[in-house]
N, CA and C atoms as an extended XYZ file, in Angstrom:
597
Properties=species:S:1:pos:R:3:atomname:S:1:resname:S:1:resid:I:1 pbc="F F F"
N        22.796       -7.459      -35.280 N   UNK     1
C        22.265       -6.154      -35.386 CA  UNK     1
C        20.792       -6.322      -35.086 C   UNK     1
N        20.001       -7.168      -35.585 N   UNK     2
C        18.626       -7.207      -35.242 CA  UNK     2
C        18.189       -7.545      -33.814 C   UNK     2
N        18.968       -8.204      -33.227 N   UNK     3
C        18.853       -8.379      -31.529 CA  UNK     3
C        19.092       -7.220      -30.883 C   UNK     3
N        20.168       -6.092      -31.442 N   UNK     4
C        20.309       -4.992      -30.671 CA  UNK     4
C        19.340       -4.150      -31.010 C   UNK     4
N        18.655       -3.873      -32.413 N   UNK     5
C        17.642       -3.188      -32.528 CA  UNK     5
C        16.308       -3.547      -31.872 C   UNK     5
N        16.256       -4.759      -31.623 N   UNK     6
C        15.184       -5.104      -30.816 CA  UNK     6
C        15.189       -4.439      -29.281 C   UNK     6
N        16.253       -4.958      -28.965 N   UNK     7
C        16.544       -4.112      -27.353 CA  UNK     7
C        16.189       -2.700      -27.424 C   UNK     7
N        16.551       -1.975      -28.437 N   UNK     8
C        16.517       -0.639      -28.444 CA  UNK     8
C        14.843       -0.303      -28.414 C   UNK     8
N        14.410       -1.073      -29.503 N   UNK     9
C        13.077       -0.580      -29.509 CA  UNK     9
C        12.072       -1.034      -28.230 C   UNK     9
N        12.443       -2.111      -27.479 N   UNK    10
C        11.976       -2.596      -26.269 CA  UNK    10
C        12.317       -1.312      -25.175 C   UNK    10
N        13.355       -0.986      -25.162 N   UNK    11
C        13.700        0.167      -24.038 CA  UNK    11
C        13.047        1.349      -24.482 C   UNK    11
N        13.035        2.064      -25.855 N   UNK    12
C        12.311        3.116      -25.782 CA  UNK    12
C        10.786        2.948      -25.967 C   UNK    12
N        10.273        1.695      -26.330 N   UNK    13
C         8.668        1.722      -26.032 CA  UNK    13
C         8.337        1.274      -24.709 C   UNK    13
N         9.262        0.983      -23.894 N   UNK    14
C         9.050        1.088      -22.314 CA  UNK    14
C         8.826        2.165      -21.689 C   UNK    14
N         9.880        3.132      -22.091 N   UNK    15
C         9.952        4.357      -21.393 CA  UNK    15
C         8.787        5.406      -22.076 C   UNK    15
N         8.409        5.381      -23.658 N   UNK    16
C         7.603        6.178      -23.855 CA  UNK    16
C         6.183        5.773      -24.419 C   UNK    16
N         6.110        4.735      -24.905 N   UNK    17
C         5.005        4.292      -25.462 CA  UNK    17
C         4.329        3.359      -24.532 C   UNK    17
N         4.826        2.511      -23.823 N   UNK    18
C         4.083        1.807      -22.870 CA  UNK    18
C         4.411        2.069      -21.386 C   UNK    18
N         4.348        3.368      -21.300 N   UNK    19
C         4.950        3.817      -19.876 CA  UNK    19
C         3.937        3.157      -18.764 C   UNK    19
N         4.329        2.501      -17.877 N   UNK    20
C         3.431        1.965      -17.014 CA  UNK    20
C         2.470        2.739      -16.151 C   UNK    20
N         2.794        3.866      -16.030 N   UNK    21
C         2.003        4.949      -15.163 CA  UNK    21
C         1.335        5.666      -16.091 C   UNK    21
N         1.631        6.006      -17.478 N   UNK    22
C         0.802        6.814      -18.167 CA  UNK    22
C        -0.115        6.136      -19.304 C   UNK    22
N         0.449        4.947      -19.418 N   UNK    23
C        -0.561        4.301      -20.484 CA  UNK    23
C        -1.498        2.903      -19.861 C   UNK    23
N        -0.629        2.286      -18.867 N   UNK    24
C        -1.295        1.444      -18.031 CA  UNK    24
C        -1.895        1.641      -16.773 C   UNK    24
N        -1.428        2.712      -16.592 N   UNK    25
C        -2.076        3.435      -15.192 CA  UNK    25
C        -1.779        2.379      -13.914 C   UNK    25
N        -0.414        1.929      -14.103 N   UNK    26
C         0.090        1.110      -13.041 CA  UNK    26
C         1.044        1.998      -12.167 C   UNK    26
N         0.943        1.911      -10.742 N   UNK    27
C         1.807        2.571      -10.103 CA  UNK    27
C         1.339        4.143       -9.798 C   UNK    27
N         0.069        4.244       -9.793 N   UNK    28
C        -0.513        5.695       -9.651 CA  UNK    28
C        -0.364        5.999       -8.352 C   UNK    28
N        -0.430        5.318       -7.331 N   UNK    29
C        -0.333        5.439       -5.940 CA  UNK    29
C         0.938        6.249       -5.383 C   UNK    29
N         2.189        5.888       -5.717 N   UNK    30
C         3.115        6.803       -5.646 CA  UNK    30
C         3.463        7.845       -6.635 C   UNK    30
N         2.898        7.924       -7.538 N   UNK    31
C         2.904        8.827       -8.734 CA  UNK    31
C         2.056        9.995       -8.155 C   UNK    31
N         0.990        9.914       -7.567 N   UNK    32
C         0.120       11.001       -6.985 CA  UNK    32
C         0.958       11.464       -5.869 C   UNK    32
N         1.276       10.528       -4.927 N   UNK    33
C         1.481       10.871       -3.705 CA  UNK    33
C         2.978       11.332       -3.504 C   UNK    33
N         4.154       10.824       -4.052 N   UNK    34
C         5.347       11.288       -3.985 CA  UNK    34
C         5.888       12.432       -5.031 C   UNK    34
N         4.830       12.993       -5.844 N   UNK    35
C         5.399       13.821       -6.893 CA  UNK    35
C         5.585       15.423       -6.385 C   UNK    35
N         5.036       15.711       -5.394 N   UNK    36
C         4.974       17.251       -4.980 CA  UNK    36
C         6.384       17.751       -4.799 C   UNK    36
N         7.540       17.156       -4.525 N   UNK    37
C         8.816       17.666       -4.384 CA  UNK    37
C         9.768       16.696       -5.378 C   UNK    37
N        10.442       17.312       -6.100 N   UNK    38
C        11.408       16.857       -7.152 CA  UNK    38
C        12.333       15.732       -6.728 C   UNK    38
N        13.103       16.011       -5.365 N   UNK    39
C        13.876       15.170       -4.905 CA  UNK    39
C        13.182       13.908       -4.668 C   UNK    39
N        12.006       14.212       -3.931 N   UNK    40
C        11.401       13.102       -3.513 CA  UNK    40
C        10.904       12.068       -4.535 C   UNK    40
N        10.355       12.614       -5.841 N   UNK    41
C        10.128       12.256       -7.072 CA  UNK    41
C        11.046       11.270       -7.717 C   UNK    41
N        12.490       12.046       -7.707 N   UNK    42
C        13.653       11.150       -8.215 CA  UNK    42
C        13.932       10.118       -7.235 C   UNK    42
N        13.902       10.235       -5.836 N   UNK    43
C        14.387        9.013       -5.246 CA  UNK    43
C        13.185        8.015       -5.432 C   UNK    43
N        12.203        7.998       -5.472 N   UNK    44
C        10.899        7.205       -5.479 CA  UNK    44
C        11.360        6.570       -6.761 C   UNK    44
N        11.565        7.305       -7.969 N   UNK    45
C        11.600        6.795       -9.210 CA  UNK    45
C        12.879        5.791       -9.560 C   UNK    45
N        13.975        6.284       -8.548 N   UNK    46
C        15.583        5.301       -8.874 CA  UNK    46
C        14.970        4.268       -8.061 C   UNK    46
N        14.406        4.490       -6.929 N   UNK    47
C        14.060        3.185       -5.854 CA  UNK    47
C        13.203        2.053       -6.616 C   UNK    47
N        12.085        2.572       -7.362 N   UNK    48
C        11.371        1.631       -8.314 CA  UNK    48
C        12.106        1.130       -9.154 C   UNK    48
N        13.006        1.922      -10.031 N   UNK    49
C        13.637        1.135      -10.899 CA  UNK    49
C        14.508        0.191      -10.422 C   UNK    49
N        15.403        0.391       -9.572 N   UNK    50
C        16.180       -0.802       -8.932 CA  UNK    50
C        15.327       -1.976       -8.516 C   UNK    50
N        14.283       -1.688       -7.980 N   UNK    51
C        13.490       -2.587       -7.563 CA  UNK    51
C        13.066       -3.504       -8.820 C   UNK    51
N        12.564       -2.775       -9.924 N   UNK    52
C        12.152       -3.572      -11.114 CA  UNK    52
C        13.313       -4.413      -11.514 C   UNK    52
N        14.602       -3.798      -11.761 N   UNK    53
C        15.752       -4.528      -12.158 CA  UNK    53
C        16.061       -5.633      -11.405 C   UNK    53
N        16.144       -5.650       -9.996 N   UNK    54
C        16.348       -6.842       -9.277 CA  UNK    54
C        15.200       -7.706       -9.349 C   UNK    54
N        14.093       -7.375       -9.263 N   UNK    55
C        12.956       -8.514       -9.134 CA  UNK    55
C        12.865       -9.089      -10.572 C   UNK    55
N        12.997       -8.370      -11.443 N   UNK    56
C        13.110       -9.147      -12.714 CA  UNK    56
C        14.477      -10.121      -12.789 C   UNK    56
N        15.546       -9.528      -12.533 N   UNK    57
C        16.606      -10.700      -12.383 CA  UNK    57
C        16.384      -11.868      -11.624 C   UNK    57
N        15.547      -11.805      -10.305 N   UNK    58
C        15.082      -12.815       -9.699 CA  UNK    58
C        13.915      -13.701      -10.199 C   UNK    58
N        13.141      -12.800      -10.516 N   UNK    59
C        11.801      -13.792      -10.798 CA  UNK    59
C        11.719      -14.213      -12.157 C   UNK    59
N        12.512      -13.879      -13.233 N   UNK    60
C        12.344      -14.612      -14.519 CA  UNK    60
C        13.321      -16.032      -14.278 C   UNK    60
N        14.256      -16.023      -13.749 N   UNK    61
C        14.919      -17.714      -13.593 CA  UNK    61
C        13.762      -18.523      -12.677 C   UNK    61
N        13.177      -17.887      -11.808 N   UNK    62
C        12.417      -18.638      -10.805 CA  UNK    62
C        11.284      -19.027      -11.319 C   UNK    62
N        10.669      -18.237      -12.453 N   UNK    63
C         9.634      -18.761      -13.182 CA  UNK    63
C         9.763      -20.009      -14.488 C   UNK    63
N        10.930      -19.817      -14.890 N   UNK    64
C        11.289      -20.605      -16.142 CA  UNK    64
C        12.030      -21.964      -15.412 C   UNK    64
N        12.932      -22.039      -14.364 N   UNK    65
C        13.661      -23.068      -13.760 CA  UNK    65
C        12.964      -23.487      -12.839 C   UNK    65
N        12.174      -22.875      -12.053 N   UNK    66
C        11.466      -23.380      -10.939 CA  UNK    66
C        10.101      -23.822      -11.006 C   UNK    66
N         9.054      -22.725      -11.246 N   UNK    67
C         7.695      -22.954      -11.307 CA  UNK    67
C         6.935      -23.498      -12.620 C   UNK    67
N         7.934      -23.226      -13.734 N   UNK    68
C         7.494      -23.988      -14.742 CA  UNK    68
C         7.984      -25.577      -14.914 C   UNK    68
N         8.972      -25.422      -14.467 N   UNK    69
C         9.711      -26.966      -14.552 CA  UNK    69
C         8.889      -27.895      -13.411 C   UNK    69
N         8.288      -27.105      -12.608 N   UNK    70
C         7.884      -28.250      -11.484 CA  UNK    70
C         6.097      -27.990      -11.670 C   UNK    70
N         5.679      -27.475      -12.946 N   UNK    71
C         4.432      -27.250      -13.115 CA  UNK    71
C         3.565      -26.557      -11.987 C   UNK    71
N         4.104      -25.434      -11.515 N   UNK    72
C         3.734      -24.639      -10.620 CA  UNK    72
C         3.440      -23.075      -10.730 C   UNK    72
N         3.227      -23.156      -12.448 N   UNK    73
C         2.749      -21.582      -12.681 CA  UNK    73
C         1.769      -21.060      -12.099 C   UNK    73
N         1.022      -21.719      -11.436 N   UNK    74
C        -0.299      -20.993      -10.844 CA  UNK    74
C         0.186      -20.279       -9.745 C   UNK    74
N         1.359      -20.583       -8.983 N   UNK    75
C         1.794      -19.722       -7.916 CA  UNK    75
C         2.389      -18.351       -8.242 C   UNK    75
N         2.647      -17.973       -9.642 N   UNK    76
C         3.252      -17.117       -9.953 CA  UNK    76
C         3.162      -16.024       -9.130 C   UNK    76
N         1.924      -15.294       -8.965 N   UNK    77
C         1.390      -13.954       -8.315 CA  UNK    77
C         1.866      -14.171       -7.066 C   UNK    77
N         1.666      -15.342       -6.376 N   UNK    78
C         2.187      -15.348       -4.953 CA  UNK    78
C         3.659      -15.241       -4.737 C   UNK    78
N         4.248      -15.956       -5.326 N   UNK    79
C         5.723      -15.983       -5.450 CA  UNK    79
C         6.282      -14.748       -5.684 C   UNK    79
N         5.906      -14.203       -6.930 N   UNK    80
C         6.378      -12.689       -7.389 CA  UNK    80
C         6.232      -11.731       -6.154 C   UNK    80
N         4.998      -11.819       -5.650 N   UNK    81
C         4.973      -10.674       -4.433 CA  UNK    81
C         5.678      -10.820       -3.306 C   UNK    81
N         5.999      -12.141       -3.030 N   UNK    82
C         7.124      -12.359       -1.737 CA  UNK    82
C         8.228      -11.932       -2.226 C   UNK    82
N         8.725      -11.964       -3.412 N   UNK    83
C        10.144      -11.561       -3.667 CA  UNK    83
C        10.247      -10.203       -3.815 C   UNK    83
N         9.139       -9.632       -4.133 N   UNK    84
C         9.292       -7.831       -4.245 CA  UNK    84
C         9.169       -7.415       -2.740 C   UNK    84
N         8.446       -8.092       -2.113 N   UNK    85
C         8.253       -7.415       -0.790 CA  UNK    85
C         9.649       -7.707        0.025 C   UNK    85
N        10.250       -8.951       -0.186 N   UNK    86
C        11.623       -8.962        0.269 CA  UNK    86
C        12.563       -8.276       -0.186 C   UNK    86
N        12.391       -7.783       -1.629 N   UNK    87
C        13.478       -6.774       -1.971 CA  UNK    87
C        13.290       -5.622       -1.502 C   UNK    87
N        11.934       -5.125       -1.366 N   UNK    88
C        11.787       -3.786       -0.992 CA  UNK    88
C        12.232       -3.412        0.674 C   UNK    88
N        11.781       -4.519        1.371 N   UNK    89
C        12.640       -4.560        2.782 CA  UNK    89
C        13.858       -4.221        2.800 C   UNK    89
N        14.867       -5.142        2.040 N   UNK    90
C        16.074       -5.062        1.654 CA  UNK    90
C        16.341       -3.434        1.302 C   UNK    90
N        15.768       -2.994        0.490 N   UNK    91
C        16.217       -1.679        0.027 CA  UNK    91
C        15.923       -0.731        1.062 C   UNK    91
N        14.904       -0.874        2.031 N   UNK    92
C        14.451        0.060        2.872 CA  UNK    92
C        15.641        0.053        3.970 C   UNK    92
N        15.933       -1.000        4.535 N   UNK    93
C        16.904       -1.289        5.333 CA  UNK    93
C        18.232       -0.278        4.933 C   UNK    93
N        18.621       -0.498        3.438 N   UNK    94
C        20.048        0.022        2.844 CA  UNK    94
C        19.755        1.386        3.007 C   UNK    94
N        18.483        1.975        2.700 N   UNK    95
C        17.995        3.464        2.507 CA  UNK    95
C        18.469        3.876        3.833 C   UNK    95
N        17.746        3.182        4.878 N   UNK    96
C        17.589        3.792        6.308 CA  UNK    96
C        19.088        3.718        6.973 C   UNK    96
N        20.030        3.136        6.160 N   UNK    97
C        21.362        3.069        6.853 CA  UNK    97
C        22.236        3.814        6.206 C   UNK    97
N        22.369        3.999        4.890 N   UNK    98
C        22.994        4.751        4.079 CA  UNK    98
C        22.523        6.032        3.604 C   UNK    98
N        21.291        6.282        3.518 N   UNK    99
C        20.642        7.549        2.656 CA  UNK    99
C        19.636        7.949        3.529 C   UNK    99
N        19.688        8.262        4.944 N   UNK   100
C        18.607        8.455        5.972 CA  UNK   100
C        17.607        9.694        5.548 C   UNK   100
N        18.114       10.688        4.934 N   UNK   101
C        17.512       11.789        4.105 CA  UNK   101
C        16.386       11.451        3.360 C   UNK   101
N        16.876       10.747        2.568 N   UNK   102
C        16.012        9.985        1.342 CA  UNK   102
C        15.089        9.083        1.979 C   UNK   102
N        15.417        8.356        2.933 N   UNK   103
C        14.466        7.433        3.864 CA  UNK   103
C        13.243        7.877        4.499 C   UNK   103
N        13.634        9.221        4.800 N   UNK   104
C        12.846       10.039        5.875 CA  UNK   104
C        11.912       10.615        4.860 C   UNK   104
N        12.367       11.065        3.417 N   UNK   105
C        11.688       11.862        2.669 CA  UNK   105
C        10.685       10.741        2.122 C   UNK   105
N        10.759        9.780        1.651 N   UNK   106
C         9.880        8.894        1.176 CA  UNK   106
C         8.896        8.288        2.075 C   UNK   106
N         9.449        8.005        3.227 N   UNK   107
C         8.254        8.012        4.300 CA  UNK   107
C         7.446        6.791        4.329 C   UNK   107
N         6.301        6.907        4.317 N   UNK   108
C         5.484        5.737        4.059 CA  UNK   108
C         5.325        4.981        2.748 C   UNK   108
N         5.444        5.944        1.653 N   UNK   109
C         5.548        5.612        0.211 CA  UNK   109
C         6.702        4.498        0.046 C   UNK   109
N         7.787        4.368        0.541 N   UNK   110
C         8.841        3.259        0.522 CA  UNK   110
C         8.312        2.188        0.582 C   UNK   110
N         7.491        1.766        1.474 N   UNK   111
C         7.149        0.475        1.888 CA  UNK   111
C         5.883        0.076        0.756 C   UNK   111
N         5.319        0.844        0.207 N   UNK   112
C         4.138        1.031       -0.638 CA  UNK   112
C         4.842        0.478       -2.111 C   UNK   112
N         6.029        0.366       -2.153 N   UNK   113
C         6.840       -0.247       -3.747 CA  UNK   113
C         6.298       -1.730       -3.418 C   UNK   113
N         6.182       -2.332       -2.497 N   UNK   114
C         5.902       -3.753       -1.978 CA  UNK   114
C         4.301       -4.334       -2.696 C   UNK   114
N         3.822       -2.897       -2.400 N   UNK   115
C         2.404       -3.398       -3.316 CA  UNK   115
C         2.027       -2.249       -4.504 C   UNK   115
N         3.298       -1.748       -5.051 N   UNK   116
C         3.168       -1.140       -6.531 CA  UNK   116
C         2.764       -2.102       -7.560 C   UNK   116
N         1.802       -1.981       -7.894 N   UNK   117
C         1.258       -2.939       -9.264 CA  UNK   117
C         2.264       -2.698      -10.092 C   UNK   117
N         2.947       -1.800      -10.479 N   UNK   118
C         4.032       -1.276      -11.665 CA  UNK   118
C         4.980       -2.256      -11.571 C   UNK   118
N         5.563       -2.932      -10.151 N   UNK   119
C         6.793       -3.393       -9.903 CA  UNK   119
C         6.237       -4.967      -10.489 C   UNK   119
N         4.991       -5.517       -9.854 N   UNK   120
C         4.280       -6.623      -10.326 CA  UNK   120
C         4.138       -6.962      -11.737 C   UNK   120
N         3.474       -5.734      -12.057 N   UNK   121
C         2.960       -5.979      -13.643 CA  UNK   121
C         4.169       -6.071      -14.524 C   UNK   121
N         5.286       -5.302      -14.295 N   UNK   122
C         6.537       -5.430      -15.241 CA  UNK   122
C         6.970       -6.944      -15.118 C   UNK   122
N         7.314       -7.505      -14.118 N   UNK   123
C         7.747       -9.002      -13.856 CA  UNK   123
C         6.754      -10.005      -14.561 C   UNK   123
N         5.517       -9.665      -14.493 N   UNK   124
C         4.470      -10.513      -15.030 CA  UNK   124
C         4.377      -10.609      -16.490 C   UNK   124
N         4.618       -9.168      -16.868 N   UNK   125
C         4.282       -8.809      -18.589 CA  UNK   125
C         5.424       -9.309      -19.132 C   UNK   125
N         6.810       -9.255      -18.476 N   UNK   126
C         7.953       -9.898      -19.200 CA  UNK   126
C         8.050      -11.206      -19.589 C   UNK   126
N         7.228      -11.884      -18.638 N   UNK   127
C         7.031      -13.436      -18.778 CA  UNK   127
C         6.084      -13.637      -19.863 C   UNK   127
N         4.850      -13.061      -19.764 N   UNK   128
C         3.678      -12.975      -20.603 CA  UNK   128
C         4.100      -12.712      -22.101 C   UNK   128
N         5.077      -11.744      -22.063 N   UNK   129
C         5.518      -11.438      -23.579 CA  UNK   129
C         6.582      -12.226      -24.547 C   UNK   129
N         6.866      -13.227      -23.120 N   UNK   130
C         7.731      -14.208      -24.027 CA  UNK   130
C         9.141      -13.548      -23.989 C   UNK   130
N         9.777      -12.685      -23.393 N   UNK   131
C        10.989      -12.028      -23.555 CA  UNK   131
C        12.248      -12.939      -22.951 C   UNK   131
N        13.259      -12.910      -23.458 N   UNK   132
C        14.395      -13.570      -22.920 CA  UNK   132
C        14.607      -12.814      -21.740 C   UNK   132
N        15.782      -13.283      -21.049 N   UNK   133
C        16.333      -12.736      -19.569 CA  UNK   133
C        16.839      -11.293      -20.151 C   UNK   133
N        17.766      -11.246      -20.896 N   UNK   134
C        18.145       -9.868      -21.651 CA  UNK   134
C        17.025       -8.977      -21.796 C   UNK   134
N        16.098       -9.428      -22.638 N   UNK   135
C        14.975       -8.522      -23.122 CA  UNK   135
C        14.349       -8.072      -21.908 C   UNK   135
N        14.041       -9.100      -20.856 N   UNK   136
C        13.283       -8.579      -20.028 CA  UNK   136
C        13.986       -7.672      -19.094 C   UNK   136
N        15.378       -7.786      -18.824 N   UNK   137
C        16.032       -6.800      -17.930 CA  UNK   137
C        16.138       -5.395      -18.941 C   UNK   137
N        15.989       -5.356      -20.213 N   UNK   138
C        15.944       -4.103      -20.673 CA  UNK   138
C        14.531       -3.515      -20.899 C   UNK   138
N        13.513       -4.281      -20.670 N   UNK   139
C        12.120       -4.085      -20.732 CA  UNK   139
C        12.044       -3.406      -19.295 C   UNK   139
N        12.542       -3.812      -18.188 N   UNK   140
C        12.464       -3.570      -16.713 CA  UNK   140
C        13.328       -2.022      -16.636 C   UNK   140
N        14.494       -2.065      -17.213 N   UNK   141
C        15.209       -0.778      -17.330 CA  UNK   141
C        14.224        0.359      -17.936 C   UNK   141
N        13.794        0.023      -18.916 N   UNK   142
C        12.979        1.053      -19.713 CA  UNK   142
C        11.518        1.371      -19.011 C   UNK   142
N        11.000        0.400      -18.310 N   UNK   143
C         9.812        0.675      -17.453 CA  UNK   143
C        10.120        1.472      -16.063 C   UNK   143
N        11.260        1.429      -15.563 N   UNK   144
C        11.769        1.872      -14.539 CA  UNK   144
C        12.418        3.278      -14.835 C   UNK   144
N        12.642        3.406      -15.929 N   UNK   145
C        13.238        5.011      -16.343 CA  UNK   145
C        11.880        5.810      -17.039 C   UNK   145
N        10.958        4.987      -17.505 N   UNK   146
C         9.519        5.427      -17.745 CA  UNK   146
C         8.907        6.163      -16.517 C   UNK   146
N         9.077        5.091      -15.554 N   UNK   147
C         8.150        5.525      -14.473 CA  UNK   147
C         9.127        6.858      -13.565 C   UNK   147
N        10.552        6.984      -13.659 N   UNK   148
C        11.102        8.009      -13.311 CA  UNK   148
C        10.985        9.176      -14.045 C   UNK   148
N        10.761        9.270      -15.419 N   UNK   149
C        10.401       10.293      -16.146 CA  UNK   149
C         9.365       10.867      -15.895 C   UNK   149
N         8.232       10.061      -15.559 N   UNK   150
C         6.894       10.354      -15.375 CA  UNK   150
C         6.821       11.186      -14.148 C   UNK   150
N         7.630       10.680      -13.185 N   UNK   151
C         7.425       11.300      -11.725 CA  UNK   151
C         8.207       12.445      -11.899 C   UNK   151
N         9.248       12.702      -12.536 N   UNK   152
C        10.066       14.071      -12.748 CA  UNK   152
C         8.990       15.112      -13.255 C   UNK   152
N         8.627       14.521      -14.625 N   UNK   153
C         7.807       15.454      -15.128 CA  UNK   153
C         6.436       16.117      -14.336 C   UNK   153
N         5.898       15.210      -13.831 N   UNK   154
C         4.556       15.514      -12.932 CA  UNK   154
C         4.927       16.336      -11.857 C   UNK   154
N         6.029       16.278      -11.135 N   UNK   155
C         6.623       16.767       -9.836 CA  UNK   155
C         6.853       18.458      -10.544 C   UNK   155
N         7.545       18.468      -11.635 N   UNK   156
C         7.595       19.807      -12.242 CA  UNK   156
C         6.241       20.481      -12.651 C   UNK   156
N         5.395       19.895      -13.040 N   UNK   157
C         4.062       20.071      -13.212 CA  UNK   157
C         3.472       20.800      -11.787 C   UNK   157
N         3.423       19.803      -11.071 N   UNK   158
C         2.548       20.046       -9.571 CA  UNK   158
C         3.310       21.452       -9.071 C   UNK   158
N         4.639       21.630       -9.230 N   UNK   159
C         5.168       22.771       -8.436 CA  UNK   159
C         4.625       24.246       -9.383 C   UNK   159
N         4.090       23.742      -10.600 N   UNK   160
C         3.838       25.148      -11.468 CA  UNK   160
C         2.397       25.319      -10.743 C   UNK   160
N         1.653       24.047      -10.560 N   UNK   161
C         0.095       24.324      -10.297 CA  UNK   161
C        -0.012       24.895       -8.802 C   UNK   161
N         0.955       24.469       -8.005 N   UNK   162
C         1.014       24.956       -6.728 CA  UNK   162
C         0.806       26.395       -6.333 C   UNK   162
N         1.816       27.031       -7.673 N   UNK   163
C         1.926       28.405       -7.601 CA  UNK   163
C         1.029       29.123       -8.476 C   UNK   163
N        -0.038       28.188       -8.987 N   UNK   164
C        -0.970       28.986      -10.091 CA  UNK   164
C        -2.367       29.422       -9.145 C   UNK   164
N        -3.105       30.019       -9.689 N   UNK   165
C        -4.136       30.648       -9.236 CA  UNK   165
C        -5.450       29.523       -9.659 C   UNK   165
N        -5.675       28.487       -9.149 N   UNK   166
C        -6.565       27.486       -9.483 CA  UNK   166
C        -7.952       27.764       -8.866 C   UNK   166
N        -8.897       27.532       -9.801 N   UNK   167
C       -10.319       27.738       -9.224 CA  UNK   167
C       -10.540       26.654       -8.175 C   UNK   167
N       -11.490       27.216       -7.350 N   UNK   168
C       -11.809       26.505       -6.146 CA  UNK   168
C       -12.454       25.053       -6.418 C   UNK   168
N       -13.154       24.774       -7.325 N   UNK   169
C       -13.657       23.237       -7.368 CA  UNK   169
C       -12.651       22.513       -8.082 C   UNK   169
N       -11.518       23.199       -8.531 N   UNK   170
C       -10.505       21.873       -9.147 CA  UNK   170
C        -9.350       21.948       -7.916 C   UNK   170
N        -9.350       22.680       -7.047 N   UNK   171
C        -8.096       22.679       -5.925 CA  UNK   171
C        -7.989       21.304       -5.584 C   UNK   171
N        -6.474       21.140       -5.399 N   UNK   172
C        -6.564       19.626       -4.647 CA  UNK   172
C        -6.304       18.496       -5.667 C   UNK   172
N        -7.133       17.238       -5.278 N   UNK   173
C        -7.099       16.050       -6.117 CA  UNK   173
C        -7.460       16.282       -7.464 C   UNK   173
N        -8.523       17.139       -7.839 N   UNK   174
C        -9.200       17.229       -9.053 CA  UNK   174
C        -8.177       17.989      -10.305 C   UNK   174
N        -7.287       19.156       -9.734 N   UNK   175
C        -6.386       19.502      -10.539 CA  UNK   175
C        -5.256       18.543      -11.106 C   UNK   175
N        -4.716       17.913       -9.930 N   UNK   176
C        -3.908       17.008      -10.005 CA  UNK   176
C        -4.040       15.775      -10.917 C   UNK   176
N        -5.188       15.371      -10.858 N   UNK   177
C        -5.803       14.293      -11.944 CA  UNK   177
C        -5.781       14.731      -13.303 C   UNK   177
N        -6.283       15.977      -13.372 N   UNK   178
C        -6.334       16.555      -14.676 CA  UNK   178
C        -4.984       16.940      -15.295 C   UNK   178
N        -3.854       17.400      -14.429 N   UNK   179
C        -2.507       17.330      -14.920 CA  UNK   179
C        -2.150       16.299      -15.210 C   UNK   179
N        -2.402       15.023      -14.631 N   UNK   180
C        -1.829       13.677      -15.031 CA  UNK   180
C        -2.500       13.129      -16.294 C   UNK   180
N        -3.774       13.496      -16.269 N   UNK   181
C        -4.379       13.091      -17.532 CA  UNK   181
C        -3.532       13.883      -19.018 C   UNK   181
N        -3.340       14.998      -18.896 N   UNK   182
C        -2.591       15.896      -19.982 CA  UNK   182
C        -1.287       15.422      -20.059 C   UNK   182
N        -0.447       14.841      -19.278 N   UNK   183
C         0.822       14.286      -19.200 CA  UNK   183
C         0.571       12.946      -19.987 C   UNK   183
N        -0.569       12.264      -19.797 N   UNK   184
C        -0.929       10.865      -20.293 CA  UNK   184
C        -1.112       10.956      -21.825 C   UNK   184
N        -1.795       12.433      -22.017 N   UNK   185
C        -2.337       12.300      -23.504 CA  UNK   185
C        -0.998       12.872      -23.994 C   UNK   185
N         0.185       13.488      -23.666 N   UNK   186
C         0.963       13.769      -24.510 CA  UNK   186
C         1.846       12.756      -24.613 C   UNK   186
N         1.981       11.623      -23.887 N   UNK   187
C         2.630       10.506      -24.212 CA  UNK   187
C         2.084        9.459      -25.308 C   UNK   187
N         0.924        9.947      -25.512 N   UNK   188
C        -0.006        8.881      -26.452 CA  UNK   188
C         0.649        9.498      -27.899 C   UNK   188
N         1.324       10.683      -28.000 N   UNK   189
C         1.910       10.946      -29.170 CA  UNK   189
C         2.835       10.261      -29.572 C   UNK   189
N         3.612        9.645      -28.675 N   UNK   190
C         4.763        8.520      -29.069 CA  UNK   190
C         4.201        7.551      -29.679 C   UNK   190
N         3.201        7.187      -29.500 N   UNK   191
C         2.592        5.662      -30.203 CA  UNK   191
C         2.895        5.403      -31.543 C   UNK   191
N         3.576        4.389      -32.010 N   UNK   192
C         3.859        4.066      -33.390 CA  UNK   192
C         5.242        4.774      -33.806 C   UNK   192
N         5.761        5.928      -33.272 N   UNK   193
C         6.733        6.498      -33.551 CA  UNK   193
C         8.113        5.618      -33.360 C   UNK   193
N         8.467        4.976      -32.351 N   UNK   194
C         9.479        4.186      -32.063 CA  UNK   194
C         9.650        2.639      -33.073 C   UNK   194
N         8.525        2.239      -33.442 N   UNK   195
C         8.536        1.168      -34.241 CA  UNK   195
C         8.627        1.730      -35.801 C   UNK   195
N         8.354        3.110      -36.127 N   UNK   196
C         8.443        3.487      -37.418 CA  UNK   196
C         9.911        4.053      -37.727 C   UNK   196
N        10.747        4.464      -36.509 N   UNK   197
C        12.165        4.699      -36.712 CA  UNK   197
C        12.936        3.684      -36.990 C   UNK   197
N        12.674        2.285      -36.335 N   UNK   198
C        13.555        1.214      -36.410 CA  UNK   198
C        13.099        0.195      -37.523 C   UNK   198
N        11.958        0.784      -38.351 N   UNK   199
C        11.419       -0.266      -39.170 CA  UNK   199
C        12.370       -0.603      -40.278 C   UNK   199
């Protein structure tokens, strides 16, 4: 039961407390760039979640059974980036073939998942945190869902901002960053709650 409780804490903490976009500020580029329309925000969030899960499933065994076994840990960043880039290219080809509307909607931001530091951050932090394979997969799922949640919430907020009468000095990027900071502050309220619930 303790193992199951640990997985639940990892999942909920990854979604709410340690949200990679709102608390660690990783993955800001797609967060700001693809959040104007909800369908694009959902598509990007789902794509990032899938890439995070597959990248973790591939990088975790490579880290422990190849890099660590051969004392090549110093190559971690390079190997992980290459793996993530290959996965994103495969995802882009699949979307282009089977879901062309989403592929067109994501546009230039889909290849940016390759350089999305949230994906790389998740795969590296799972190793640094000493998670088992199952814990790493749960953490990646939580981080992906947290990214998706942040994207959807922010897209809703941006649609309200676009219809609001914003003062001229704050129009554009200014009000967007202020709105992002408000969402980040709201998520800070989850700090400590998850651990106290399952204590």
